[in-house]
Tab-separated table of C-alpha atoms and ligand atoms in Angstrom:
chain	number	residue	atom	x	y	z
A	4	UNK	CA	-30.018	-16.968	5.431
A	5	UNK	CA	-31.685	-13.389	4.938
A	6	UNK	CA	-29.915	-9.917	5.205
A	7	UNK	CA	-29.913	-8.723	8.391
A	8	UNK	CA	-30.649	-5.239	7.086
A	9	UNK	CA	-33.390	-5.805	4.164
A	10	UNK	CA	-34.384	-9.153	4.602
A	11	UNK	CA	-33.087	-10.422	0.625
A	12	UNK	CA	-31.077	-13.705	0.193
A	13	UNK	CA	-27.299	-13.074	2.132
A	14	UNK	CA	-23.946	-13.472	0.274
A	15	UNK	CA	-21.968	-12.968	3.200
A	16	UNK	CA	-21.603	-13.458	6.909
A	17	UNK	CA	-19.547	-10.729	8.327
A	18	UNK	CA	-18.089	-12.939	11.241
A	19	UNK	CA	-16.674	-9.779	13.265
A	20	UNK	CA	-19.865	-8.323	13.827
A	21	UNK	CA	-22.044	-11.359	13.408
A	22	UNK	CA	-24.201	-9.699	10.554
A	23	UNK	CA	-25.818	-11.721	7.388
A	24	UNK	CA	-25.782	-9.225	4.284
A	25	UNK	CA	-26.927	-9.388	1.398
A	26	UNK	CA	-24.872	-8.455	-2.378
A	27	UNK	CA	-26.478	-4.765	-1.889
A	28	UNK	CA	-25.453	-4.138	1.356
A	29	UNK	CA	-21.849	-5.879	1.140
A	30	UNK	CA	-21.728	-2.771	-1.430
A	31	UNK	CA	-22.984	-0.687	0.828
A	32	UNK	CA	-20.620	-1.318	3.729
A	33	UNK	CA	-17.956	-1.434	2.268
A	34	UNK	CA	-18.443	2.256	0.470
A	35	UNK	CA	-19.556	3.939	3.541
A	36	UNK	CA	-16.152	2.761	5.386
A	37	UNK	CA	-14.015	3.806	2.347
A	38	UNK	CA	-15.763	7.025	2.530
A	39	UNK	CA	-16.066	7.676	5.976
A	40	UNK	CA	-12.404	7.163	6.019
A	41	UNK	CA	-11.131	9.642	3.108
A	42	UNK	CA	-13.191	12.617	4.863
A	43	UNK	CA	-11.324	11.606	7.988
A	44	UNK	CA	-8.167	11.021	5.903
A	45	UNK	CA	-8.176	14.749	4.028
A	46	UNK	CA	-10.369	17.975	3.261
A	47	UNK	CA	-10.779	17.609	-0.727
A	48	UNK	CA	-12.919	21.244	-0.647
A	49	UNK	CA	-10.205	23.169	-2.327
A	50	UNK	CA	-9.903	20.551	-5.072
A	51	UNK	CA	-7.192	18.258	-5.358
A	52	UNK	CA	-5.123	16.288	-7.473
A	53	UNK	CA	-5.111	12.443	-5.948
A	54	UNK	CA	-2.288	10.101	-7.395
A	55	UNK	CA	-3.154	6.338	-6.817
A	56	UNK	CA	-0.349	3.977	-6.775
A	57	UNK	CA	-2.051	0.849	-8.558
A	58	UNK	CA	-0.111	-2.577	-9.031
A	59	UNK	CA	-3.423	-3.788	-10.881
A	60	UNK	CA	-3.763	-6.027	-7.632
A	61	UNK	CA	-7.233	-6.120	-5.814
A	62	UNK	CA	-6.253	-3.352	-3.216
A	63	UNK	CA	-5.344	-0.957	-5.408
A	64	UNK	CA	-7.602	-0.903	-8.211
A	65	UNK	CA	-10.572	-1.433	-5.786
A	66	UNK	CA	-8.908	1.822	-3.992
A	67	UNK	CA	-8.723	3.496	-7.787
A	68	UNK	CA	-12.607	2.507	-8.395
A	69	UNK	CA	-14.089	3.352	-5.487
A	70	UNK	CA	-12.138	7.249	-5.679
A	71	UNK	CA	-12.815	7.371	-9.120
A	72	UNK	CA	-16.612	6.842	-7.536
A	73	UNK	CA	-16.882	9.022	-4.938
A	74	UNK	CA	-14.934	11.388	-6.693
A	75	UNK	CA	-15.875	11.443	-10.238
A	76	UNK	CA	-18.658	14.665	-10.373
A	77	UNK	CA	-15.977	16.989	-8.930
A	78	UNK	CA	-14.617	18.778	-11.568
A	79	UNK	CA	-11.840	20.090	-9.064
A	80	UNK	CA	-10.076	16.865	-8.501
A	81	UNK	CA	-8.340	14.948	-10.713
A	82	UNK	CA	-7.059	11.186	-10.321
A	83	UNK	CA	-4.251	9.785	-11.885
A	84	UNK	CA	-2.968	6.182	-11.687
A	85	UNK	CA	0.643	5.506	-10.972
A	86	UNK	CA	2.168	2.023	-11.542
A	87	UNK	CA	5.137	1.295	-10.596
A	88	UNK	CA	7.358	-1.186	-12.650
A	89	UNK	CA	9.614	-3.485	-10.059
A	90	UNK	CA	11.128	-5.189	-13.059
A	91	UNK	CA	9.552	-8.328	-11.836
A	92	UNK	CA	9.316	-10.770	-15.155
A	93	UNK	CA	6.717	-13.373	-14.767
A	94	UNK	CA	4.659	-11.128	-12.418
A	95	UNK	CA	4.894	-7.425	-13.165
A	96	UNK	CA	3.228	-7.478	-16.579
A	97	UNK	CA	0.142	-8.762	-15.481
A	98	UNK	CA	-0.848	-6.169	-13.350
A	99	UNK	CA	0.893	-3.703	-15.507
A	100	UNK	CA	-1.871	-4.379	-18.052
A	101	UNK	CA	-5.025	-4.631	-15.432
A	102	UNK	CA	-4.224	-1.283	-13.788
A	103	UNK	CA	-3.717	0.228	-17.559
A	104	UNK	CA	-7.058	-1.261	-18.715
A	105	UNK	CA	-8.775	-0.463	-15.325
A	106	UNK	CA	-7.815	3.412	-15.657
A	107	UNK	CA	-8.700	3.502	-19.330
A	108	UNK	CA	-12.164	2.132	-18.116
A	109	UNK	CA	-12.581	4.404	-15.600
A	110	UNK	CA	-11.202	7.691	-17.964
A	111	UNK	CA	-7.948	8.664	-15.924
A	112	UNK	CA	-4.929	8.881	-17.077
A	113	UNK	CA	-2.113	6.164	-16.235
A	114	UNK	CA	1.663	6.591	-15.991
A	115	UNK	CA	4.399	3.719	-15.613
A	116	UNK	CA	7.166	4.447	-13.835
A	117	UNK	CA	10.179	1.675	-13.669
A	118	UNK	CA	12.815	0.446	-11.204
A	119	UNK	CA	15.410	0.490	-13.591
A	120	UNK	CA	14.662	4.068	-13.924
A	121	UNK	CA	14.670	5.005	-10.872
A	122	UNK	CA	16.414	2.655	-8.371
A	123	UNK	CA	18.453	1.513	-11.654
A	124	UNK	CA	17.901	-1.890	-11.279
A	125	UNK	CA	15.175	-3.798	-12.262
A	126	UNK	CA	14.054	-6.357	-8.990
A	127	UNK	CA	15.278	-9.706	-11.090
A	128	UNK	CA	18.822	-8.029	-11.368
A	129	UNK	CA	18.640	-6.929	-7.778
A	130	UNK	CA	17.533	-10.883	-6.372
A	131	UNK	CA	20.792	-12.210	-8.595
A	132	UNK	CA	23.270	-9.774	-7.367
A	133	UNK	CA	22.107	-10.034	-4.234
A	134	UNK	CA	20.889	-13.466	-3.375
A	135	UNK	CA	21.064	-13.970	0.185
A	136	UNK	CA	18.590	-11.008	0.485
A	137	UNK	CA	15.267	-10.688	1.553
A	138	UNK	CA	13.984	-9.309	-2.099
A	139	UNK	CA	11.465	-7.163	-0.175
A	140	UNK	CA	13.884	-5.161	2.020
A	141	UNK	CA	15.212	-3.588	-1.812
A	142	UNK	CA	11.631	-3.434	-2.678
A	143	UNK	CA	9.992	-1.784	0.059
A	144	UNK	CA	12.453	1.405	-0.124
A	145	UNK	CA	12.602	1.629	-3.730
A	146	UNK	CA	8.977	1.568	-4.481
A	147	UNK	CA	8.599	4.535	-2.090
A	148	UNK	CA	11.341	6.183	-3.634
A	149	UNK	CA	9.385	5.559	-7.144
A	150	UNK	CA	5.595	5.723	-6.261
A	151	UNK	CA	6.779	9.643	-4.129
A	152	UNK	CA	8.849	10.569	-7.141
A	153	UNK	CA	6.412	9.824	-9.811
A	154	UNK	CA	3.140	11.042	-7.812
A	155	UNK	CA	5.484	14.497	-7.631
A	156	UNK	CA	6.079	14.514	-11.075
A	157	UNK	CA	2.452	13.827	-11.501
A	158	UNK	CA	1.784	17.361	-9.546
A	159	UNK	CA	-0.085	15.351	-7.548
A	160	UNK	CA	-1.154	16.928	-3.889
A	161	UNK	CA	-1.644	13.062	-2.448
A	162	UNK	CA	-0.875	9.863	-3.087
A	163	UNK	CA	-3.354	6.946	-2.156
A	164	UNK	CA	-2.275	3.063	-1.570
A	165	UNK	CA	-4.816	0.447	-1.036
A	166	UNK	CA	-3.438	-0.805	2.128
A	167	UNK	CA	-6.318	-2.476	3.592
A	168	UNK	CA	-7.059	-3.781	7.436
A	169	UNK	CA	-4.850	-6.883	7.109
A	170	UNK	CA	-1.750	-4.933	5.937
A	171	UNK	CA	-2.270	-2.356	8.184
A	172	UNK	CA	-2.314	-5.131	11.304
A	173	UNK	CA	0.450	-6.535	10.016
A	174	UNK	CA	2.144	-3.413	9.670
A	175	UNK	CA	1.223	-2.315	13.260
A	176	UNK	CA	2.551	-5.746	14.588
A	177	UNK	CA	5.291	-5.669	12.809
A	178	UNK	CA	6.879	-2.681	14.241
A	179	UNK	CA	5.895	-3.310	17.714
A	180	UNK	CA	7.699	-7.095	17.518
A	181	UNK	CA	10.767	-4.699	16.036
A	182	UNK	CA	10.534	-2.533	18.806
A	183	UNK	CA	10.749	0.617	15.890
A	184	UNK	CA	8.636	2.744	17.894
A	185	UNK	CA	9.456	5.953	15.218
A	186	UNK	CA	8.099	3.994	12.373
A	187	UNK	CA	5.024	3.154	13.936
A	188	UNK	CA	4.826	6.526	14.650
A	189	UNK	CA	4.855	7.647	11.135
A	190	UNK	CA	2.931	5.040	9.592
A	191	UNK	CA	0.127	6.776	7.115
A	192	UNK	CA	-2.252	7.899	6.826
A	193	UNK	CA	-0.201	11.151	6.551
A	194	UNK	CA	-2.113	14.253	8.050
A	195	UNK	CA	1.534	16.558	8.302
A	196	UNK	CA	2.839	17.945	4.570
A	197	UNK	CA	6.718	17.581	4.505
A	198	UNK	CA	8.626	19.298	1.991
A	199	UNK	CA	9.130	16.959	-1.150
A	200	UNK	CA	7.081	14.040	0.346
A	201	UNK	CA	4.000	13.384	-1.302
A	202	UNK	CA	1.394	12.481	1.956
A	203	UNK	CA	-0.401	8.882	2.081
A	204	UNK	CA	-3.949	8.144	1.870
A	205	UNK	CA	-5.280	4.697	2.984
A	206	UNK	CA	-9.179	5.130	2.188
A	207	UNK	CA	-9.328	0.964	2.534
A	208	UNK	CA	-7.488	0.374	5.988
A	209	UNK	CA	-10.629	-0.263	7.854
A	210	UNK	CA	-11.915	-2.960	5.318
A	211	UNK	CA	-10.505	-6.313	5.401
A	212	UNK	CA	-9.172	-8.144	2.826
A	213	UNK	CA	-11.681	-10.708	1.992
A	214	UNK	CA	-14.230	-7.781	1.797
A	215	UNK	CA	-12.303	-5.581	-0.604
A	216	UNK	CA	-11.686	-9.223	-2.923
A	217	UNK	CA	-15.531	-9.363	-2.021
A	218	UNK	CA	-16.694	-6.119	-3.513
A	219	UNK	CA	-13.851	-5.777	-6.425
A	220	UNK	CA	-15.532	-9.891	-7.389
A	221	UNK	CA	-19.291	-8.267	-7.229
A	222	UNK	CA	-18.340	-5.230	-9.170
A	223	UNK	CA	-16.477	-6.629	-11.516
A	224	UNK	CA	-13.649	-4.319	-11.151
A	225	UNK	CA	-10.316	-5.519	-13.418
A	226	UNK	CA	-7.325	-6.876	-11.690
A	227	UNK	CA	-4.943	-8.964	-11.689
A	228	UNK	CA	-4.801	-12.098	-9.491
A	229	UNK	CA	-1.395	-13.689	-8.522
A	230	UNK	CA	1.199	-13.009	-6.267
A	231	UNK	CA	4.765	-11.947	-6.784
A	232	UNK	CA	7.360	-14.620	-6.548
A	233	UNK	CA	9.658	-13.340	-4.210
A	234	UNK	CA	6.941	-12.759	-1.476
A	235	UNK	CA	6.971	-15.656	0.127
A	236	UNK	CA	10.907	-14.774	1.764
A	237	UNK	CA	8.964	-11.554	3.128
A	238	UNK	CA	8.886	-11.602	6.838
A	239	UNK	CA	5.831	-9.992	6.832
A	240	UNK	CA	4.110	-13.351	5.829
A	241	UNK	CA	4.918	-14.737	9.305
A	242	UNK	CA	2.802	-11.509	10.486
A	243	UNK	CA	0.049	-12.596	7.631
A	244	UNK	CA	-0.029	-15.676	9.439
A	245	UNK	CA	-0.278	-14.597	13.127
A	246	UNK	CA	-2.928	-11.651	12.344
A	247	UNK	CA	-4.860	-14.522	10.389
A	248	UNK	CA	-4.216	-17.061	13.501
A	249	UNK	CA	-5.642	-14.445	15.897
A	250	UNK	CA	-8.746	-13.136	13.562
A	251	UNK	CA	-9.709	-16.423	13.251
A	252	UNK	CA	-9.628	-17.399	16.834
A	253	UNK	CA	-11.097	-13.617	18.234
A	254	UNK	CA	-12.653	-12.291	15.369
A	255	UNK	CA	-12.336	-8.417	15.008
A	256	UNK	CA	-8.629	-8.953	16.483
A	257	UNK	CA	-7.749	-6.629	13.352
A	258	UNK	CA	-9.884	-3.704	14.152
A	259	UNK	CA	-9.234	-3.987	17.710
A	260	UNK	CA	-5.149	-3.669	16.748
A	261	UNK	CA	-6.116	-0.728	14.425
A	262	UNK	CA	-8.063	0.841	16.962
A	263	UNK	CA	-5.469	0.353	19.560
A	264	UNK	CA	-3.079	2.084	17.147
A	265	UNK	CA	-5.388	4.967	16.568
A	266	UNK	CA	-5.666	5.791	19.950
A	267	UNK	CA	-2.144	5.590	20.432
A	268	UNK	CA	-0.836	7.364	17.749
A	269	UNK	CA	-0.864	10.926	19.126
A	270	UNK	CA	1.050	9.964	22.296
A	271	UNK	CA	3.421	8.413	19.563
A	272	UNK	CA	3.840	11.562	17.000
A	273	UNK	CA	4.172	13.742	19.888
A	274	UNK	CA	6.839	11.660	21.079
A	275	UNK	CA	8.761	11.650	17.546
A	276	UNK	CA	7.113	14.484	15.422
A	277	UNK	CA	7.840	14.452	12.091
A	278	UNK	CA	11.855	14.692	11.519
A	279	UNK	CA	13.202	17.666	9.283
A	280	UNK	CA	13.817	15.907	6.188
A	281	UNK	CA	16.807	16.774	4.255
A	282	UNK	CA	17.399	16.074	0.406
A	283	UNK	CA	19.603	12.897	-0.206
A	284	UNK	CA	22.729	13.856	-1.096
A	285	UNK	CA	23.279	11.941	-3.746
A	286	UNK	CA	19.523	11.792	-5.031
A	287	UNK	CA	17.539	14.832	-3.435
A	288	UNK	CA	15.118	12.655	-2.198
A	289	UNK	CA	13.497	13.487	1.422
A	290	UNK	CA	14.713	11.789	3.940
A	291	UNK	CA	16.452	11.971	7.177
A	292	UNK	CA	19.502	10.940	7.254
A	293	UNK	CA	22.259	12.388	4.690
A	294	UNK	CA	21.912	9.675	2.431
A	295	UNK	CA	18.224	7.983	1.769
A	296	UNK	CA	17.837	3.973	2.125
A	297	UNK	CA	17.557	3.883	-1.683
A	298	UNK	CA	20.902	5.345	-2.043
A	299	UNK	CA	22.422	3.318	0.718
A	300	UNK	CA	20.886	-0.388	-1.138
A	301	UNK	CA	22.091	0.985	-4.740
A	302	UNK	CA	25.804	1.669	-3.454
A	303	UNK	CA	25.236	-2.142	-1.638
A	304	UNK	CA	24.365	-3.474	-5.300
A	305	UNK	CA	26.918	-1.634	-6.740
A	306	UNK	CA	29.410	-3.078	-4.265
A	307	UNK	CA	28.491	-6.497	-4.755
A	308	UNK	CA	28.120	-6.269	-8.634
A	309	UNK	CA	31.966	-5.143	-8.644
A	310	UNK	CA	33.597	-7.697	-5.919
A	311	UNK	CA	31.177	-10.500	-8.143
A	312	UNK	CA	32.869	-9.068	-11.859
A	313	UNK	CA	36.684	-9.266	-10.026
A	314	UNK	CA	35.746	-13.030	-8.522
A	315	UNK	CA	34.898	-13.840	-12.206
A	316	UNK	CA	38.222	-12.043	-13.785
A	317	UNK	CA	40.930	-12.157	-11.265
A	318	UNK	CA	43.532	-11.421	-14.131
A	319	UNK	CA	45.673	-9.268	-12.539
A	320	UNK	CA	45.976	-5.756	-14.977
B	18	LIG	FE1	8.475	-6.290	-4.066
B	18	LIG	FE2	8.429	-8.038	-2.043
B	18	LIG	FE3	6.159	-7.007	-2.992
B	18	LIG	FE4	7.550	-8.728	-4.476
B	18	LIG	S1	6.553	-9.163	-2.502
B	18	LIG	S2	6.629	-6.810	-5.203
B	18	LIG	S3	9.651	-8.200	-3.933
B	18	LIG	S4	7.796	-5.897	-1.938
């Protein structure tokens, strides 16, 4: 098979739009679309400083090279990688290192920020405390909490994620099946500043998955390849699955979700515009109720820690 564009030997059929391409122009396609989708995403005239939350998984460190690419002769913005530290034992360290190595490699700086720190509890503690949990549903609001509060810290004027099209269908799906009409209205990418919220870029969430493992494989971009332990009690891999299912039968299901979403979206925000956050009153966090989710899981920790410490010692005082 040739490229469909320059005639050289293909790598890849792209089965959603039927094209052959060749290494060159799997490159090429996938750049434009990253690109095409940060000018939509923000204006970066003024000069800006862009945190990146990086696991050191494919997404993100394919998100961190291809900004650091685009980006890199502008002497007005600055990049700077955030990990964040879930306390995760036989999986965190792994990426730690990759998205270390991969910023030292590309010449911005990195900073670690860590559950235990933050959420004060690392995710191991959190899954024996709390075992009947669905790990993720501690995860998910702590690792905002962390990647918003360290990207702040960072002075940072944006914070980018490589969510890519999978995640994002998933993510679309997954709130309609919820019926949480709000959250789907404030999924990123994040065009309204809120006080104390750091806003969300997603320059991958029109490329799909296999294409971003495609291009970080053929330019040898660092990361780390496994997958945390506690992922597979997420619910969102049923949604993995049925996205998957429905590519695979109709392919370009994902873009025509995504698209569907997009055209949606401002009947949506003007339906629930962003809410007036307050500060957490325990934390100072953003958020909108009085106290954030963060706050909420740490006193449900705390709770359980203290009736599991009396079950061990009922000696009466
Ligand atoms: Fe956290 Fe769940 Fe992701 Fe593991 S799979 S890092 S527990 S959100």
């Amino acid at each position: 098979m040739h490229c469909d564009r320059c005639g050289s030997p293909a790598i890849e059929w792209i089965r959603y739009s039927g094209e052959h391409l060749c290494r060159e122009h799997v490159l090429d396609f996938v750049e434009r679309r990253a690109k095409r989708e940060l000018r939509a995403q923000v204006d970066l005239h003024g000069g800006a400083r862009i945190a990146i939350g990086m696991s050191g998984g494919k997404d993100s460190s394919t998100a961190a090279f291809l900004l650091s690419r685009f980006l890199r002769e502008r002497r007005d913005i600055e990049l700077v990688g955030i990990t964040v530290d879930e306390g995760i034992a036989s999986y965190r360290p792994g990426g730690l290192a990759a998205a270390r190595d991969l910023c030292g490699e590309l010449g911005i700086e990195h900073r670690v920020i860590a559950y235990e720190a933050t959420a004060g509890h690392a995710m191991d503690e959190v899954v024996s405390v709390d075992p009947e949990a669905i790990p993720c549903s501690y995860c998910g609001p702590f690792r905002r909490e962390a990647l918003n509060r360290a990207a702040r810290d960072a002075g940072a004027d944006y914070v980018a994620t490589g969510l890519n099209l999978d995640d994002t269908a998933q993510s679309i799906l997954m709130n309609i099946a919820r019926a949480d009409v709000e959250k789907l209205a404030r999924l990123g990418p994040h065009d309204v500043r809120q006080p104390g919220l750091v806003p969300r870029l997603q320059p991958l969430r029109m490329i799909p998955e296999k294409e971003v493992y495609l291009y970080a494989f053929l330019r040898g971009i660092r990361f780390h390849d496994a997958t945390c332990p506690y992922a597979e009690r997420a619910q969102r891999g049923r949604f993995r699955e049925i996205v998957s299912r429905l590519e695979d039968e109709s392919p370009g299901t994902r873009h025509a979700i995504l698209s569907s979403y997009d055209q949606m979206r401002s009947l949506l925000q003007e339906k629930f515009p962003p809410a007036r956050l307050n500060a957490c009153a325990r934390c100072g966090e953003p958020t909108i109720h009085e106290i954030c989710k963060a706050c909420e899981l740490r006193g449900r920790l705390g709770h359980l820690a203290s009736v599991e410490s009396t079950v061990e010692d009922p000696s009466p005082r």
